[in-house]
Structures are given as C-alpha cells and as structure tokens.
Amino acid sequence: MNFSKVDNMARSMSDKHYDLVVVGAGVVGLMTAYAARQRGLKVAVVERTAQSIGASIRNFGFVTVTGQRRGEHWRRAMKTRDAWLAIAPQAGIPVIHPGLYLTAQRPEALAVVEAFLRTEMGEGCELLTPAQTQARFGETALGPHLAALYSPHERRVESREAIPKLAAWLQAAQGVDFHWRTVVHGVDLPTVATSRGVLRADHCVVCPGHELNALYPEAIEQARIRMSTLQMMRVRPAVPVHLPAALMSDLSLVRYEGYSELPEAAPLLQRLQAEQGEHLKQGVHLIVVQSADGSLVVGDSHVYGDAEAPFGSTAVDELILDELRRVLPAAGSAGAVVTERWTGTYASAADVVFKTSPSQGVALGIVTGGTGASTSYAFAEELLALALGA
Ligand SMILES: Cc1cc2nc3c(=O)[nH]c(=O)nc-3n(C[C@H](O)[C@H](O)[C@H](O)COP(=O)(O)OP(=O)(O)OC[C@H]3O[C@@H](n4cnc5c(N)ncnc54)[C@H](O)[C@@H]3O)c2cc1C
C-alpha cells in the first residue's frame, strides 16, 4: 500500500471546511443537501456506496399525499410533492403519471373512502362510479368495484433514474460536493471522521436510512426502530395496459394511516382478516404504477425484523399478483411476464419519523413510516433546523 498517497488523500479532505456535512445519499440526505443549498450553505454529502442503492431507488417513486397520517405528516407530503415539482424540471427528472385511483371492492371499503372524503384530507379528491373510473382507464379493464377514490395530489418519478439525476444536479448546478464510497465512522464537530480521512464542518445531518448500527446506535435502539423488508416486481402485461395514475385497492385502506386510523376502517379490517388473511399476515397491499416503457411496478409485502430479510418468497409474490389480477385483470392475464423481482428495506417504527440532536450542531433523522419519497423535503427542513439550532 502506498501510505503517502493515503496521507495525501486524508489531508486533501481535511483542507475542506463545510457549513454542513450530510451523511447518506438516499432521498432524505439529498433533500437535506437541497434544503441547505436553498439557505446558501456550503454542503458536502458523504455516501458509503458508489451510488445510491438503498430504499430510495428500490421504491415505487410514488410521491403520495392521500393516505398519509393525518395532520403534520400529510402536510409534509404536500410540501414535498411541491418540492419535487420544483426540482424535477431543473434536474431533468420526468414526472410520470399524476394522481391516484383507489378502487373499493367491498361496501366496508367504500365506507372508509366516504369517511376519508369527509375529512380535510379529502380536499380536491373525488368519488367516482365504476363507469366514470373505467372511462378514465379507456380500454384497460378494471376489476369489479363499487366506486373509486380519485386523488389529484400524487406524482410519480422513476426512482432508479431520478435519484442519480438529483445527485448529479445537486453537484453540477448547486455546487454540492459528493464523497462516494466513503463511510462516516463518527461525528465530533468540527470533525467528521470517514474511511477516507477527516472532513471539517460546522453542522452535520445524519440520514442513514436503515443502517441502524453504525452511528448513534443507542439513540436508534431507544426509539425501537426495526427494519421492514418489502418484495417488489416489474410486470410486462401480455396486452397493452394504460394507467392514467397509480392504482390501489381495499388492502391499502387498512395499511395507510390516513385511512386506517378512521373508525370506519375497523369493519373493513375484520372482513379482510376473514377473506384475505394471508395477504394481511404477509403485509401485502397493492400499489401499481406504470413506467415510461409501459411495464408496471407492482408491490408490495412487509416482513419486520432486526435485520434485512435476505430471501424473497415466491408465495408472497403470488399473493401480490393475486391482488393485481383482482384489481387490474388486464395486467395479470395469461402471458404477463414478471421481468424483475427485488426487495427493499426501510427503517420502521410506530411513529412515522424519528429525529433527534445527539450533540450540538448535529441532527439524526430517519423516516420510519415507509414514506421517504413522499415526505423527505419537509422532513429535511426539520432536520436542518435542528442541526442549525434555528
Ligand atoms: C420497496 C420499497 C418501496 C417503497 N415505496 C415508497 C413509495 O412509493 N413512496 C414513498 O414515499 N416511500 C416509499 N418507500 C420508502 C422510501 O423509499 C424510504 O422511506 C426512503 O427511501 C428512505 O430514504 P433514506 O434516504 O432515509 O434511506 P436510503 O435510501 O436507504 O439512504 C440512506 C443512505 O445512507 C447511507 N449511509 C448509511 N450510513 C452511512 C454512513 N455511516 N456513512 C456513509 N453513508 C451511510 C447508505 O449507504 C444509504 O445510501 C419504499 C421503500 C421500499 C423499501
């Protein structure tokens, strides 16, 4: 090993002094860097891997408002949706189909949708008849349903392309420094100790995603944060399918807290336990979104533990496909091919976000509700305020 080269590298890193070092180049870290640049701060992002490969590129890219936990988190989603709309054209990120359709198959599901529409979260949303809904899907046949909730608020980006583009734009147009393939071992401001030397910073925001054991493990353990691993698929239908927006179904009404915390969700849960118990046991609900090439991203399931679940199950994939065939028969018809399967893991806890300041000038933040694509910008602003003491 050439030790003088290593010394030089460490020295050249410590020559740089930043207003803010962000740990982690997932969506939360990148949005934090963006929010810091809006305040005119000099920013560096340090990322363990050579490119973002975590939850932020494995998700649906579904920037969801409707269904988020009522109150503060719903407002985070609205704000973050607007941030995506502001960033996307500048960073060259296509915003793919807008909005959401949630088809209600059971009377109990319709009751939840109607109750949701009576809340302030229902603003701008509509209840559609099956004929109205089908008209919007054109020749793409929907499964039998009683009515559909339409929300205009959602947007979608293709995360595996959007996240690298966001990082590249932050670097090229916003002047953010990126240190890839660099692990942060400890933060003791103004020192940020990394596997490639020391960085100097006045403030630091740590956005580690589901890396729960590296930095501040005691604080993370106290917050009872665990991991949730999801199974996902890309499906190429045998016949052309056109989705005007993202599609969800009854199972989502007992998972997304904006619906599931309404009293009307209890009878639906009871019925689903009787009729789709295995789906509930595996944490399966349906989200379908469409990519530019016409293929569908379909998921998901949830298994909880202290580590990532290393092995996907075909039986669980089959439960997801079973719900797909029920809700969007055209997509699941004979000849449809699953072209990709992958898993993704996010940090999970009873509360939807975890934030703390472990020492002066430092903030640690994790989205623990599985909604980082939808809430990261607003959350990033909160983390920044915590680190800056503002
Ligand atoms: C399959 C799946 C589907 C989902 N679908 C959606 C969706 O459609 N809409 C939505 O809103 N949310 C969705 N989510 C949730 C969302 O993806 C996450 O909430 C979000 O991506 C978390 O972002 P993050 O930046 O915290 O984590 P990550 O993307 O995991 O990034 C954290 C980064 O920090 C780095 N890191 C950690 N520790 C260190 C260290 N010490 N030094 C250097 N680097 C470090 C890691 O390498 C990693 O790159 C989904 C999640 C999954 C898994």
Short mmCIF file of N, CA, C and O and ligand atoms in Angstrom, two decimals, residues 23-29 46-49 54-56 58-62 64 182-184 207-211 214-215 230 232 344-346 367 370-374, ligand 1:
data_model
loop_
_atom_site.label_atom_id
_atom_site.label_comp_id
_atom_site.label_asym_id
_atom_site.label_seq_id
_atom_site.Cartn_x
_atom_site.Cartn_y
_atom_site.Cartn_z
N VAL A 23 -24.72 12.99 5.92
CA VAL A 23 -24.33 11.57 5.83
C VAL A 23 -25.48 10.81 5.17
O VAL A 23 -26.59 10.81 5.68
N GLY A 24 -25.20 10.18 4.01
CA GLY A 24 -26.21 9.38 3.32
C GLY A 24 -26.75 10.09 2.09
O GLY A 24 -27.18 11.24 2.17
N ALA A 25 -26.68 9.40 0.95
CA ALA A 25 -27.17 9.99 -0.31
C ALA A 25 -28.45 9.31 -0.77
O ALA A 25 -28.69 9.13 -1.97
N GLY A 26 -29.31 8.90 0.19
CA GLY A 26 -30.67 8.50 -0.16
C GLY A 26 -31.50 9.76 -0.34
O GLY A 26 -30.98 10.88 -0.28
N VAL A 27 -32.80 9.58 -0.52
CA VAL A 27 -33.64 10.75 -0.81
C VAL A 27 -33.65 11.74 0.36
O VAL A 27 -33.71 12.96 0.15
N VAL A 28 -33.54 11.23 1.59
CA VAL A 28 -33.57 12.16 2.75
C VAL A 28 -32.30 13.00 2.77
O VAL A 28 -32.34 14.22 2.95
N GLY A 29 -31.14 12.34 2.56
CA GLY A 29 -29.88 13.08 2.53
C GLY A 29 -29.83 14.08 1.38
O GLY A 29 -29.40 15.22 1.56
N VAL A 46 -21.75 12.68 2.12
CA VAL A 46 -20.85 11.52 2.22
C VAL A 46 -21.70 10.26 2.13
O VAL A 46 -22.67 10.10 2.89
N GLU A 47 -21.34 9.38 1.20
CA GLU A 47 -22.14 8.16 0.98
C GLU A 47 -21.23 6.94 0.95
O GLU A 47 -20.22 6.92 0.26
N ARG A 48 -21.66 5.94 1.70
CA ARG A 48 -20.91 4.69 1.86
C ARG A 48 -20.71 3.94 0.53
O ARG A 48 -19.67 3.38 0.28
N THR A 49 -21.73 3.94 -0.32
CA THR A 49 -21.67 3.14 -1.55
C THR A 49 -21.27 4.02 -2.74
O THR A 49 -21.19 5.24 -2.62
N GLY A 54 -30.03 2.19 -1.95
CA GLY A 54 -30.90 1.81 -0.85
C GLY A 54 -32.38 1.90 -1.22
O GLY A 54 -32.76 1.86 -2.40
N ALA A 55 -33.19 2.07 -0.18
CA ALA A 55 -34.65 2.13 -0.35
C ALA A 55 -35.04 3.19 -1.38
O ALA A 55 -36.01 3.02 -2.13
N SER A 56 -34.26 4.25 -1.44
CA SER A 56 -34.65 5.39 -2.28
C SER A 56 -34.68 5.08 -3.77
O SER A 56 -35.34 5.79 -4.53
N ARG A 58 -35.25 1.77 -4.75
CA ARG A 58 -35.98 0.49 -4.87
C ARG A 58 -37.48 0.69 -4.75
O ARG A 58 -38.25 -0.27 -4.84
N ASN A 59 -37.90 1.92 -4.48
CA ASN A 59 -39.32 2.14 -4.20
C ASN A 59 -40.13 2.35 -5.48
O ASN A 59 -39.61 2.23 -6.58
N PHE A 60 -41.41 2.70 -5.30
CA PHE A 60 -42.29 2.95 -6.44
C PHE A 60 -42.04 4.33 -7.04
O PHE A 60 -42.58 4.64 -8.10
N GLY A 61 -41.34 5.18 -6.30
CA GLY A 61 -41.21 6.57 -6.74
C GLY A 61 -42.55 7.29 -6.65
O GLY A 61 -42.79 8.29 -7.32
N PHE A 62 -43.39 6.75 -5.78
CA PHE A 62 -44.76 7.24 -5.66
C PHE A 62 -44.77 8.32 -4.58
O PHE A 62 -44.57 8.02 -3.40
N THR A 64 -46.71 10.23 -2.51
CA THR A 64 -48.10 10.03 -2.07
C THR A 64 -48.50 11.08 -1.04
O THR A 64 -47.79 11.29 -0.06
N THR A 182 -17.47 6.27 0.74
CA THR A 182 -16.83 6.80 1.95
C THR A 182 -17.77 6.60 3.13
O THR A 182 -18.91 7.07 3.09
N VAL A 183 -17.29 5.90 4.13
CA VAL A 183 -18.13 5.60 5.31
C VAL A 183 -17.84 6.62 6.40
O VAL A 183 -16.67 6.91 6.68
N VAL A 184 -18.87 7.17 7.00
CA VAL A 184 -18.66 8.05 8.17
C VAL A 184 -18.63 7.17 9.42
O VAL A 184 -19.58 6.43 9.69
N CYS A 207 -28.41 10.97 7.85
CA CYS A 207 -29.62 10.38 7.23
C CYS A 207 -29.29 8.96 6.82
O CYS A 207 -29.11 8.68 5.63
N PRO A 208 -29.21 8.03 7.78
CA PRO A 208 -28.63 6.71 7.49
C PRO A 208 -29.60 5.68 6.92
O PRO A 208 -29.20 4.55 6.67
N GLY A 209 -30.88 6.07 6.75
CA GLY A 209 -31.85 5.08 6.28
C GLY A 209 -31.94 3.92 7.25
O GLY A 209 -32.09 4.13 8.46
N HIS A 210 -31.80 2.69 6.75
CA HIS A 210 -31.93 1.53 7.66
C HIS A 210 -30.56 1.02 8.14
O HIS A 210 -30.49 -0.09 8.67
N GLU A 211 -29.51 1.83 8.00
CA GLU A 211 -28.22 1.48 8.63
C GLU A 211 -28.33 1.89 10.11
O GLU A 211 -28.04 3.03 10.48
N ALA A 214 -24.52 1.79 12.85
CA ALA A 214 -23.23 2.45 12.64
C ALA A 214 -23.10 3.71 13.50
O ALA A 214 -22.24 3.78 14.38
N LEU A 215 -23.93 4.70 13.27
CA LEU A 215 -23.85 5.97 14.00
C LEU A 215 -25.03 6.06 14.97
O LEU A 215 -26.17 5.78 14.61
N LEU A 230 -39.48 -5.41 1.94
CA LEU A 230 -40.62 -5.47 1.01
C LEU A 230 -40.22 -6.23 -0.25
O LEU A 230 -39.06 -6.16 -0.67
N MET A 232 -40.96 -6.62 -4.35
CA MET A 232 -41.43 -5.79 -5.46
C MET A 232 -41.23 -6.55 -6.77
O MET A 232 -40.32 -7.37 -6.88
N GLY A 344 -36.56 -4.49 -0.98
CA GLY A 344 -36.06 -3.21 -0.46
C GLY A 344 -36.35 -3.19 1.03
O GLY A 344 -37.31 -3.82 1.49
N THR A 345 -35.52 -2.49 1.77
CA THR A 345 -35.71 -2.43 3.23
C THR A 345 -35.73 -0.99 3.70
O THR A 345 -34.94 -0.17 3.22
N TYR A 346 -36.67 -0.69 4.59
CA TYR A 346 -36.65 0.63 5.22
C TYR A 346 -36.74 0.49 6.74
O TYR A 346 -37.17 -0.55 7.24
N VAL A 367 -36.85 8.48 8.29
CA VAL A 367 -38.29 8.34 8.02
C VAL A 367 -38.64 6.89 8.35
O VAL A 367 -38.13 5.96 7.72
N GLY A 370 -42.04 4.44 6.10
CA GLY A 370 -42.03 3.91 4.72
C GLY A 370 -42.51 4.92 3.70
O GLY A 370 -43.07 4.55 2.66
N THR A 371 -42.28 6.21 3.98
CA THR A 371 -42.84 7.24 3.09
C THR A 371 -41.81 8.30 2.71
O THR A 371 -42.18 9.45 2.44
N GLY A 372 -40.55 7.91 2.64
CA GLY A 372 -39.48 8.90 2.43
C GLY A 372 -39.56 9.64 1.11
O GLY A 372 -39.24 10.84 1.05
N ALA A 373 -39.97 8.96 0.04
CA ALA A 373 -40.06 9.66 -1.25
C ALA A 373 -41.11 10.77 -1.16
O ALA A 373 -41.01 11.79 -1.84
N SER A 374 -42.11 10.55 -0.32
CA SER A 374 -43.25 11.46 -0.24
C SER A 374 -43.07 12.58 0.78
O SER A 374 -43.78 13.58 0.71
C1 LIG B 1 -39.63 -1.40 -1.74
C2 LIG B 1 -39.93 -0.04 -1.17
C3 LIG B 1 -40.96 0.71 -1.72
C4 LIG B 1 -41.23 1.99 -1.21
N1 LIG B 1 -42.13 2.78 -1.85
C5 LIG B 1 -42.24 4.07 -1.48
C6 LIG B 1 -43.02 4.97 -2.25
O1 LIG B 1 -43.51 4.63 -3.31
N2 LIG B 1 -43.20 6.22 -1.77
C7 LIG B 1 -42.58 6.65 -0.64
O2 LIG B 1 -42.79 7.79 -0.25
N3 LIG B 1 -41.77 5.85 0.05
C8 LIG B 1 -41.57 4.58 -0.35
N4 LIG B 1 -40.74 3.76 0.34
C9 LIG B 1 -39.98 4.30 1.47
C10 LIG B 1 -38.82 5.16 0.98
O3 LIG B 1 -38.17 4.54 -0.10
C11 LIG B 1 -37.84 5.39 2.15
O4 LIG B 1 -38.56 5.99 3.23
C12 LIG B 1 -36.72 6.32 1.75
O5 LIG B 1 -36.11 5.89 0.56
C13 LIG B 1 -35.68 6.41 2.85
O6 LIG B 1 -34.66 7.27 2.39
P1 LIG B 1 -33.31 7.40 3.16
O7 LIG B 1 -32.51 8.43 2.48
O8 LIG B 1 -33.60 7.59 4.62
O9 LIG B 1 -32.66 5.94 3.08
P2 LIG B 1 -31.73 5.23 1.97
O10 LIG B 1 -32.27 5.39 0.62
O11 LIG B 1 -31.54 3.83 2.47
O12 LIG B 1 -30.37 6.02 2.06
C14 LIG B 1 -29.56 6.00 3.21
C15 LIG B 1 -28.13 6.08 2.72
O13 LIG B 1 -27.25 6.34 3.81
C16 LIG B 1 -26.04 5.65 3.57
N5 LIG B 1 -25.34 5.51 4.84
C17 LIG B 1 -25.83 4.98 5.99
N6 LIG B 1 -24.91 5.07 6.96
C18 LIG B 1 -23.82 5.66 6.43
C19 LIG B 1 -22.53 6.02 6.94
N7 LIG B 1 -22.19 5.80 8.23
N8 LIG B 1 -21.64 6.60 6.11
C20 LIG B 1 -21.96 6.84 4.81
N9 LIG B 1 -23.17 6.53 4.28
C21 LIG B 1 -24.08 5.94 5.08
C22 LIG B 1 -26.50 4.33 2.98
O14 LIG B 1 -25.46 3.70 2.24
C23 LIG B 1 -27.66 4.77 2.09
O15 LIG B 1 -27.28 5.03 0.75
C24 LIG B 1 -40.47 2.47 -0.12
C25 LIG B 1 -39.46 1.69 0.44
C26 LIG B 1 -39.18 0.46 -0.09
C27 LIG B 1 -38.06 -0.35 0.51
#
